[in-house]
């Protein structure tokens, strides 16, 4: 059986859920070696659900650096004679994956919805088309959050990384937290999004954010209100924003333009609240409420708030 | 400061997507400049305006479609010249082969900064930029929302989960732009007129095979049947029914 390298990512003292999902997928494909890179990551790294775990700990790995991380993974690939590298399609995975593929001279499949022995499926045209491939040559792939159930936390054999860490001209000087307490859109189980139907940025803050907070959800937006400057682009869902696949997506005052649908139609359950019965969002919604959001949302918030 | 801007031509977002024999029927596609790349053009022009130098647009595209009008628009923003690598049999979903050709062209250009969009809105791999950087042996920073230049040093803010990673790097470096990075200007009439006289080179390049993974089959995602409209006499009744369904039927609450 061939070997597969899984790149695990740490968040505080925990291994990221998406990394456990990727580890679970990889387990069905061959012998799996996990690699976790960072500073003081050993405790979290040992939770990665792969049979073997290699830990690369160094002060210089505190923040993600494509040159260092790509080189380390490439060395682990060589050492283990692996033919696949899988990672979560996080901001790190989507950056590291292609650089690593170029370093290894391998193919790359980004943001996969499915991965397995019988092929990989990835979205094209913002999810409006699904492209399936059956790579027969070595491949690096990043896999989207929520595509698979997470593997159980357990520790396999642990080894320290013994290769070298190259110099890099990139220096991370700080990490700026934005909107402390906000849940990240692409990792959220529930997303509450608002659109132009809200009429003003104040209404977004009054109706969308508190509802999102009470559900432990991330707050999303249509492009119309991002362009209007109500919320930053980091909130935008759609073809030129983020693609989200939560368990529950609630679209409030959003018409459902094709470019918006591209970013959220992979959600498990979609709820739409819109006063226009003809709004295209109802064509993809599992549950729709036709009505004035200013009447519906406060009731929803008060019922879900506790 | 010499800047190369990577500009990809992508199918218009309104393009009809039809599958024939497991392949997307591309015959009716109209192409446009990838929206993310426009931010890169604007940023490059701003740097040039601040400290001089030259902004070159670099595009790899097929042989049979004219894109002069689209690239002239980018030149009206302030880019100085355009080089279009024309390839028979070009496809947008071969990041590694495309990165090889593009990096080959860049390596002859002495760029201090290579800049493009974070991803193409066609295949969404976000791969070509980092691959080109690796092939050129230079660092890259992807998904940047804010880029500053001080002398020959750049400071980039890169979007990460829950925040921004602030990174310093000397040139040459490859940057890919997120949407918030710049506001693309509307060119003045005189700049539009001027753009028509700027150098525009079409250069033949050959098709190369790389390690890209071929797509075996395309399909449309299972259509989401329109679901149920929840009715009720009052907002309260509708909301109660919705919550009930989310809890017992959909089991997502
Ligand atoms: C190249 C390109 C890329 C794009 N990328 C994206 C993208 O990534 N994401 C994106 O979202 N869009 C994108 N768009 C824009 C998209 O086409 C739409 O313009 C946008 O999604 C509309 O946003 P909206 O639904 O908030 O606004 P509108 O279309 O104006 O819809 C507002 C909705 O609110 C409803 N409403 C109004 N008042 C109330 C009320 N009191 N109660 C309940 N409902 C109410 C209305 O019935 C209407 O359906 C893109 C467009 C282009 C051309």
XYZ file of C-alpha atoms and ligand atoms in Angstrom:
612
model
C 0.000 0.000 0.000
C 1.190 3.453 -0.750
C 1.844 6.055 1.900
C -0.127 9.225 2.303
C 0.953 12.334 4.142
C -1.698 14.309 6.010
C -0.815 17.869 6.982
C -2.442 18.576 10.351
C -3.244 22.075 11.522
C -3.388 23.249 15.092
C -5.695 25.783 16.683
C -4.550 26.585 20.223
C -4.327 23.277 22.082
C -6.531 21.433 19.649
C -6.034 19.862 16.289
C -8.405 21.445 13.759
C -11.548 19.514 13.033
C -10.892 19.694 9.289
C -7.515 17.997 9.852
C -9.267 15.121 11.627
C -11.698 14.877 8.719
C -8.805 14.681 6.260
C -7.066 12.076 8.431
C -10.222 9.962 8.375
C -10.438 10.159 4.577
C -6.761 9.291 4.192
C -7.121 6.249 6.444
C -9.155 4.572 3.713
C -6.458 5.150 1.107
C -3.241 3.699 2.522
C -0.669 4.045 5.301
C -1.037 7.478 6.753
C 1.688 9.695 8.182
C 0.667 12.944 9.819
C 2.897 16.012 9.872
C 2.171 18.932 12.166
C 4.305 22.075 12.068
C 4.446 24.978 14.491
C 5.722 26.268 17.793
C 4.571 24.449 20.959
C 2.222 22.240 19.010
C 3.192 18.800 20.350
C 0.215 18.387 22.651
C -2.325 19.219 19.968
C -0.374 17.387 17.264
C -0.598 14.116 19.160
C -4.380 14.213 18.814
C -4.194 13.912 15.027
C -5.867 10.639 14.114
C -3.106 9.141 11.998
C -1.163 5.980 12.820
C 2.126 7.844 12.714
C 2.688 11.474 13.589
C 5.742 13.556 12.763
C 6.041 16.792 14.693
C 8.149 19.701 13.433
C 8.464 22.155 16.300
C 10.557 25.257 16.048
C 10.314 28.905 17.069
C 10.610 29.843 13.402
C 7.444 27.836 12.622
C 5.194 29.846 14.920
C 3.372 31.351 11.944
C 2.612 29.722 8.640
C 5.337 30.352 6.065
C 4.874 28.751 2.618
C 8.594 28.318 1.973
C 9.388 26.600 5.265
C 6.204 24.534 5.456
C 6.389 23.403 1.832
C 9.997 22.312 2.221
C 9.282 20.366 5.416
C 6.332 18.507 3.901
C 8.352 17.774 0.749
C 11.092 16.241 2.911
C 8.558 14.113 4.796
C 7.107 12.957 1.462
C 10.530 11.897 0.285
C 11.417 10.181 3.536
C 8.159 8.188 3.551
C 8.064 7.596 -0.240
C 4.503 8.891 -0.248
C 2.441 9.460 -3.360
C -0.308 11.661 -1.952
C -0.481 14.658 0.358
C -3.839 15.680 1.790
C -4.697 18.734 3.859
C -7.675 20.838 4.835
C -8.720 23.573 2.411
C -8.025 26.256 4.998
C -6.272 29.530 4.227
C -3.054 27.634 4.968
C -3.941 24.526 2.961
C -5.041 26.480 -0.090
C -1.760 28.414 -0.004
C 0.568 25.536 0.845
C -0.992 22.931 -1.470
C -0.123 24.471 -4.833
C 3.362 25.583 -3.772
C 4.089 22.098 -2.478
C 2.746 20.512 -5.674
C 5.123 22.679 -7.699
C 8.032 21.828 -5.383
C 7.314 18.092 -5.718
C 6.427 18.327 -9.415
C 3.059 16.747 -8.675
C -0.504 17.551 -9.650
C -2.769 19.630 -7.434
C -6.473 19.461 -6.684
C -7.765 22.340 -4.595
C -10.807 22.614 -2.356
C -12.084 19.071 -2.995
C -15.599 18.091 -1.967
C -14.833 14.394 -2.184
C -11.632 12.416 -1.985
C -11.095 8.701 -2.000
C -9.810 5.712 -3.862
C -12.524 6.115 -6.435
C -11.598 9.672 -7.242
C -11.658 13.322 -6.287
C -14.487 15.766 -6.897
C -13.935 19.489 -6.926
C -16.194 22.422 -7.746
C -15.763 24.435 -10.930
C -17.522 27.714 -11.691
C -18.329 28.304 -8.024
C -19.876 24.894 -7.586
C -22.167 25.169 -10.591
C -20.240 22.248 -12.119
C -18.614 19.304 -10.350
C -15.404 17.957 -11.864
C -14.364 14.414 -11.089
C -10.885 13.070 -11.599
C -9.119 9.781 -10.919
C -5.471 10.728 -10.577
C -3.062 7.946 -11.389
C 0.010 10.102 -10.729
C 1.077 11.646 -7.410
C -1.152 14.420 -6.165
C -1.465 17.097 -3.500
C -5.072 17.827 -2.561
C -6.806 20.179 -0.173
C -10.202 19.066 1.112
C -13.011 21.294 2.160
C -14.287 21.451 5.713
C -17.431 19.427 6.477
C -16.932 17.112 3.512
C -16.354 14.152 5.847
C -16.877 13.211 9.488
C -13.809 13.770 11.658
C -11.562 10.929 12.744
C -11.405 10.149 16.448
C -8.643 11.733 18.429
C -6.024 9.119 19.290
C -2.292 9.074 19.299
C -0.244 6.869 17.070
C 3.510 6.640 17.168
C 5.128 10.026 17.479
C 8.388 11.106 15.961
C 10.252 14.393 15.806
C 10.957 15.875 12.410
C 14.621 15.439 11.631
C 14.948 17.206 8.278
C 16.061 20.758 7.817
C 14.082 23.998 7.890
C 15.079 26.418 5.146
C 15.459 30.169 5.546
C 12.663 32.323 4.273
C 12.492 35.987 3.383
C 8.972 36.193 4.757
C 8.676 37.573 8.283
C 5.364 37.542 10.103
C 5.350 40.621 12.327
C 1.913 40.191 13.907
C -1.484 38.558 13.719
C -4.351 41.027 13.804
C -7.546 39.580 15.177
C -10.567 40.989 13.449
C -13.922 41.117 15.138
C -12.979 39.173 18.255
C -15.450 36.398 18.952
C -16.620 36.187 15.349
C -16.906 32.670 14.023
C -14.992 32.088 10.793
C -17.372 31.723 7.847
C -15.707 28.765 6.201
C -15.512 26.791 9.444
C -18.946 27.549 10.832
C -21.661 24.932 11.258
C -24.289 27.615 10.896
C -24.115 30.760 8.752
C -26.581 33.642 8.989
C -26.303 35.981 5.996
C -27.941 39.285 5.271
C -28.493 41.199 2.053
C -29.822 44.436 0.678
C -33.256 43.718 2.117
C -31.852 44.902 5.456
C -31.795 48.464 4.110
C -28.928 49.755 6.278
C -25.692 48.724 7.999
C -27.318 49.480 11.361
C -29.971 46.884 10.609
C -27.256 44.351 9.781
C -25.742 44.957 13.212
C -29.137 44.848 14.875
C -30.606 41.786 13.147
C -27.891 39.605 11.619
C -25.024 39.745 14.121
C -27.077 39.050 17.286
C -28.937 36.185 15.600
C -25.594 34.754 14.475
C -24.150 35.174 17.957
C -27.062 33.466 19.650
C -26.647 30.466 17.315
C -22.861 30.353 17.547
C -22.967 31.052 13.824
C -20.839 33.097 11.448
C -22.284 36.255 9.917
C -22.251 36.370 6.117
C -23.329 38.861 3.496
C -24.270 39.287 -0.133
C -22.001 41.253 -2.389
C -24.526 44.064 -2.658
C -23.986 45.072 0.960
C -20.231 44.470 0.840
C -19.990 46.802 -2.148
C -22.139 49.312 -0.280
C -19.541 49.249 2.499
C -21.852 47.906 5.221
C -19.558 44.985 6.050
C -16.020 44.016 4.993
C -15.398 41.642 2.102
C -14.358 38.915 4.526
C -18.118 38.443 5.103
C -19.009 37.984 1.444
C -20.450 34.672 0.361
C -20.516 33.816 -3.326
C -18.583 33.468 -6.509
C -16.263 36.356 -5.697
C -16.446 35.782 -1.954
C -16.249 32.726 0.242
C -17.709 29.329 -0.457
C -19.442 27.941 2.592
C -20.865 24.492 3.277
C -22.414 24.693 6.741
C -25.119 22.412 8.109
C -27.495 25.363 8.129
C -27.451 28.511 5.979
C -29.992 31.220 6.701
C -30.380 33.842 3.941
C -32.152 36.971 5.095
C -33.168 39.681 2.608
C -31.005 38.085 -0.098
C -32.482 37.624 -3.568
C -30.342 34.628 -4.490
C -28.440 35.862 -7.550
C -26.573 33.080 -9.345
C -23.233 34.429 -8.081
C -24.472 34.259 -4.492
C -25.872 30.747 -4.916
C -22.479 29.599 -6.145
C -21.040 30.228 -2.701
C -23.686 28.568 -0.547
C -25.700 26.016 -2.492
C -23.518 23.238 -1.065
C -24.956 23.886 2.403
C -26.852 20.971 3.929
C -29.981 22.908 4.818
C -30.896 26.330 3.447
C -33.477 28.637 4.994
C -34.617 31.766 3.152
C -36.496 34.711 4.549
C -37.638 37.108 1.849
C -40.727 39.197 1.209
C -40.731 38.441 -2.522
C -42.263 35.025 -3.229
C -40.570 35.037 -6.645
C -37.053 35.545 -5.261
C -34.726 32.919 -6.784
C -33.355 32.043 -3.339
C -36.565 30.049 -2.731
C -35.579 27.711 -5.590
C -32.665 26.398 -3.508
C -34.134 26.795 -0.034
C -35.264 23.744 1.910
C -37.460 25.965 4.054
C -38.728 29.364 3.032
C -40.609 32.036 4.866
C -42.263 34.650 2.696
C -42.544 37.753 4.758
C -41.016 40.945 6.067
C -37.674 40.226 7.657
C -38.204 43.053 10.146
C -41.157 41.066 11.532
C -39.694 37.565 11.235
C -36.124 37.979 12.396
C -36.827 39.534 15.817
C -39.172 36.624 16.631
C -36.606 34.121 15.387
C -33.922 35.779 17.477
C -36.017 35.779 20.642
C -36.976 32.103 20.215
C -33.476 30.899 19.404
C -31.682 33.217 21.732
C -32.002 30.958 24.747
C 9.939 49.140 -9.674
C 8.979 46.818 -12.504
C 5.741 45.007 -11.902
C 4.234 42.081 -13.778
C 0.478 41.687 -13.363
C -0.996 38.267 -14.035
C -4.321 38.608 -15.810
C -6.483 35.589 -16.539
C -9.390 35.534 -18.951
C -12.327 33.649 -17.418
C -15.811 32.758 -18.667
C -18.348 35.457 -17.889
C -20.236 34.659 -14.663
C -23.528 34.568 -16.563
C -22.253 31.877 -18.945
C -24.641 29.012 -19.474
C -23.180 25.814 -18.106
C -24.278 22.804 -20.065
C -22.749 19.356 -19.876
C -22.333 17.311 -23.051
C -20.764 13.844 -22.779
C -19.283 14.582 -19.381
C -17.702 17.830 -20.544
C -18.708 21.448 -20.114
C -19.843 22.850 -23.447
C -17.632 25.895 -23.737
C -18.574 26.885 -27.254
C -20.852 29.727 -26.222
C -18.535 31.157 -23.562
C -17.732 34.839 -23.515
C -14.624 35.782 -21.610
C -13.854 38.587 -19.212
C -10.910 39.673 -17.097
C -10.923 37.698 -13.837
C -12.361 40.201 -11.305
C -9.655 39.527 -8.701
C -6.977 40.409 -11.242
C -8.415 43.893 -11.641
C -7.451 44.620 -8.042
C -3.924 43.574 -8.905
C -3.809 45.920 -11.897
C -5.028 48.817 -9.751
C -2.503 48.088 -6.990
C 0.370 47.835 -9.469
C -0.573 51.144 -11.074
C -0.761 52.817 -7.654
C 2.779 51.647 -6.852
C 4.010 52.897 -10.213
C 2.386 56.269 -9.641
C 4.064 56.497 -6.243
C 7.565 55.495 -7.241
C 7.907 55.054 -10.983
C 8.660 51.957 -12.997
C 6.685 49.920 -15.443
C 3.544 47.815 -15.223
C 3.308 44.889 -17.649
C 0.165 42.797 -18.037
C 0.864 39.140 -18.711
C -1.837 36.801 -19.966
C -1.834 33.220 -21.201
C -4.792 32.463 -23.411
C -5.998 30.550 -26.434
C -5.219 31.499 -29.993
C -8.644 32.127 -31.339
C -10.310 34.746 -29.180
C -9.563 38.444 -29.308
C -9.098 40.012 -25.890
C -7.665 43.343 -26.983
C -10.648 45.329 -25.701
C -10.511 43.703 -22.277
C -6.791 44.278 -21.834
C -6.959 47.824 -23.229
C -9.389 48.546 -20.385
C -6.755 47.410 -17.922
C -4.207 49.589 -19.726
C -6.558 52.539 -19.374
C -6.270 52.077 -15.610
C -2.561 52.744 -16.091
C -0.724 49.573 -17.094
C 2.017 50.342 -19.641
C 2.028 47.312 -21.884
C 0.466 43.906 -22.423
C 2.021 40.620 -23.406
C -0.385 37.858 -24.385
C 1.033 34.371 -24.597
C -1.054 32.652 -27.242
C -1.349 28.912 -26.935
C -3.147 26.461 -29.165
C -5.275 24.212 -26.992
C -5.004 26.450 -23.916
C -7.114 25.421 -20.928
C -7.697 27.353 -17.717
C -7.741 24.253 -15.540
C -4.097 23.241 -15.880
C -2.405 25.362 -13.213
C 0.894 23.558 -13.306
C 1.350 23.611 -17.079
C 0.174 27.217 -17.220
C 2.449 28.257 -14.347
C 5.406 26.712 -16.204
C 4.788 28.799 -19.326
C 4.038 31.988 -17.397
C 7.024 31.669 -15.066
C 9.214 31.085 -18.121
C 8.077 34.429 -19.542
C 8.491 36.243 -16.207
C 12.019 34.955 -15.687
C 13.096 37.041 -18.700
C 11.532 40.201 -17.313
C 13.360 41.157 -14.115
C 10.231 41.906 -12.122
C 10.475 43.315 -8.584
C 6.875 42.387 -7.942
C 4.577 39.821 -9.553
C 0.947 40.350 -8.644
C -2.354 38.704 -9.562
C -5.763 37.758 -8.196
C -6.165 35.228 -5.396
C -8.024 32.817 -7.688
C -9.715 32.534 -11.035
C -13.481 32.540 -10.820
C -13.525 29.656 -13.289
C -11.730 26.786 -11.570
C -11.049 28.267 -8.122
C -7.787 26.451 -7.534
C -5.860 29.519 -6.364
C -2.889 27.538 -7.585
C -1.184 29.343 -10.433
C 0.257 32.149 -8.285
C 1.992 30.024 -5.625
C 3.178 27.602 -8.328
C 4.761 30.410 -10.348
C 6.494 31.700 -7.204
C 7.897 28.246 -6.475
C 9.086 27.870 -10.069
C 10.769 31.295 -9.958
C 12.273 30.516 -6.558
C 10.700 33.565 -4.919
C 8.372 33.848 -1.909
C 4.651 34.384 -2.303
C 1.889 35.765 -0.101
C -1.663 34.833 -1.072
C -5.070 36.287 -0.269
C -3.706 39.741 0.560
C -6.190 42.436 1.575
C -3.689 45.245 2.064
C -0.265 45.786 0.514
C 2.215 48.548 1.271
C 5.544 49.302 -0.307
C 8.447 50.949 1.553
C 11.539 51.181 -0.612
C 12.055 47.653 -1.851
C 10.230 46.090 1.081
C 6.571 45.040 1.086
C 4.190 44.664 3.988
C 1.192 42.484 3.283
C -1.889 41.665 5.310
C -3.108 38.216 4.436
C -6.590 36.997 5.286
C -6.531 33.988 7.612
C -9.190 32.332 9.791
C -10.375 34.946 12.256
C -7.816 37.601 11.403
C -4.992 38.956 9.314
C -1.404 37.757 9.148
C 0.925 40.735 8.745
C 4.000 39.774 6.724
C 7.132 41.709 5.709
C 9.064 40.678 2.646
C 11.691 42.221 0.365
C 11.123 41.961 -3.401
C 10.990 40.097 -5.620
C 7.845 38.503 -4.288
C 4.589 37.216 -5.757
C 1.361 38.551 -4.245
C -2.221 37.417 -4.857
C -5.003 39.906 -4.099
C -8.217 39.514 -2.180
C -11.093 41.747 -3.022
C -10.697 44.345 -0.299
C -7.217 45.304 -1.455
C -7.971 48.265 -3.703
C -10.849 50.062 -5.287
C -10.529 49.834 -9.042
C -10.746 53.277 -10.631
C -12.912 54.300 -13.552
C -10.419 55.508 -16.134
C -10.732 59.026 -17.526
C -11.522 59.411 -21.215
C -8.011 60.606 -22.009
C -6.555 57.475 -20.385
C -8.873 55.331 -22.454
C -7.685 57.126 -25.599
C -4.038 56.801 -24.544
C -4.401 53.103 -23.832
C -5.010 52.432 -27.505
C -1.443 53.436 -28.319
C 0.293 51.339 -25.691
C 2.418 48.354 -26.750
C 0.469 45.114 -27.123
C 2.336 41.959 -28.011
C 0.898 38.583 -28.953
C 3.497 35.874 -28.532
C 3.073 32.261 -29.626
C 3.904 29.655 -27.020
C 3.678 25.909 -27.396
C 1.438 23.585 -25.455
C 3.273 21.664 -22.768
C 2.286 18.670 -20.737
C 2.709 18.931 -17.002
C 1.537 17.054 -13.960
C -1.937 18.491 -13.930
C -4.669 16.100 -13.011
C -7.113 15.639 -15.885
C -10.793 15.922 -15.220
C -12.464 12.673 -16.222
C -16.036 13.750 -15.949
C -18.059 16.869 -15.263
C -21.589 16.897 -13.954
C -24.092 19.391 -12.699
C -24.640 19.238 -8.949
C -27.875 17.519 -7.985
C -30.550 20.175 -8.364
C -31.809 21.326 -5.019
C -35.510 20.838 -5.229
C -37.249 23.943 -4.033
C -38.294 22.993 -0.527
C -41.347 23.929 1.408
C -42.715 27.376 2.013
C -43.729 27.652 5.609
C -46.996 29.414 6.062
C -48.816 30.627 9.096
C -51.098 33.372 10.318
C -48.415 35.329 12.103
C -44.666 35.770 12.175
C -44.658 33.832 15.413
C -46.483 30.845 13.951
C -44.136 30.725 10.940
C -41.073 30.914 13.128
C -42.363 28.199 15.468
C -42.979 25.874 12.536
C -39.546 26.643 11.095
C -37.743 25.910 14.347
C -39.718 22.710 14.759
C -38.694 21.546 11.273
C -35.050 22.500 11.787
C -35.013 20.500 15.004
C -36.976 17.376 14.146
C -36.881 17.061 10.348
C -33.550 18.573 9.319
C -31.888 17.968 12.690
C -29.547 20.928 12.346
C -30.491 22.703 15.571
C -18.769 39.131 -11.583
C -19.785 39.159 -10.492
C -19.488 38.535 -9.295
C -20.408 38.547 -8.233
N -20.092 37.905 -7.065
C -21.015 37.872 -6.055
C -20.732 37.184 -4.821
O -19.649 36.620 -4.622
N -21.679 37.185 -3.868
C -22.892 37.800 -4.012
O -23.706 37.743 -3.068
N -23.159 38.467 -5.141
C -22.251 38.532 -6.167
N -22.547 39.253 -7.289
C -23.714 40.151 -7.258
C -25.038 39.485 -7.518
O -25.244 39.439 -8.900
C -26.185 40.273 -6.827
O -26.160 41.600 -7.300
C -26.124 40.307 -5.312
O -25.932 39.017 -4.795
C -27.427 40.873 -4.782
O -27.389 41.021 -3.380
P -28.714 41.000 -2.499
O -29.392 39.698 -2.679
O -28.343 41.395 -1.124
O -29.534 42.217 -3.097
P -30.840 42.230 -3.982
O -30.683 41.406 -5.199
O -31.195 43.651 -4.121
O -31.928 41.488 -3.108
C -32.492 41.998 -1.944
C -33.585 41.046 -1.528
O -34.132 41.461 -0.293
C -35.530 41.256 -0.313
N -36.109 42.167 0.660
C -36.167 43.524 0.598
N -36.759 44.015 1.699
C -37.114 42.959 2.467
C -37.780 42.818 3.715
N -38.179 43.879 4.428
N -37.988 41.585 4.199
C -37.579 40.488 3.495
N -36.940 40.567 2.317
C -36.719 41.781 1.795
C -35.938 41.538 -1.732
O -37.147 40.871 -2.029
C -34.751 40.985 -2.524
O -34.978 39.637 -2.885
C -21.649 39.227 -8.366
C -21.952 39.851 -9.583
C -21.052 39.819 -10.648
C -21.421 40.479 -11.926
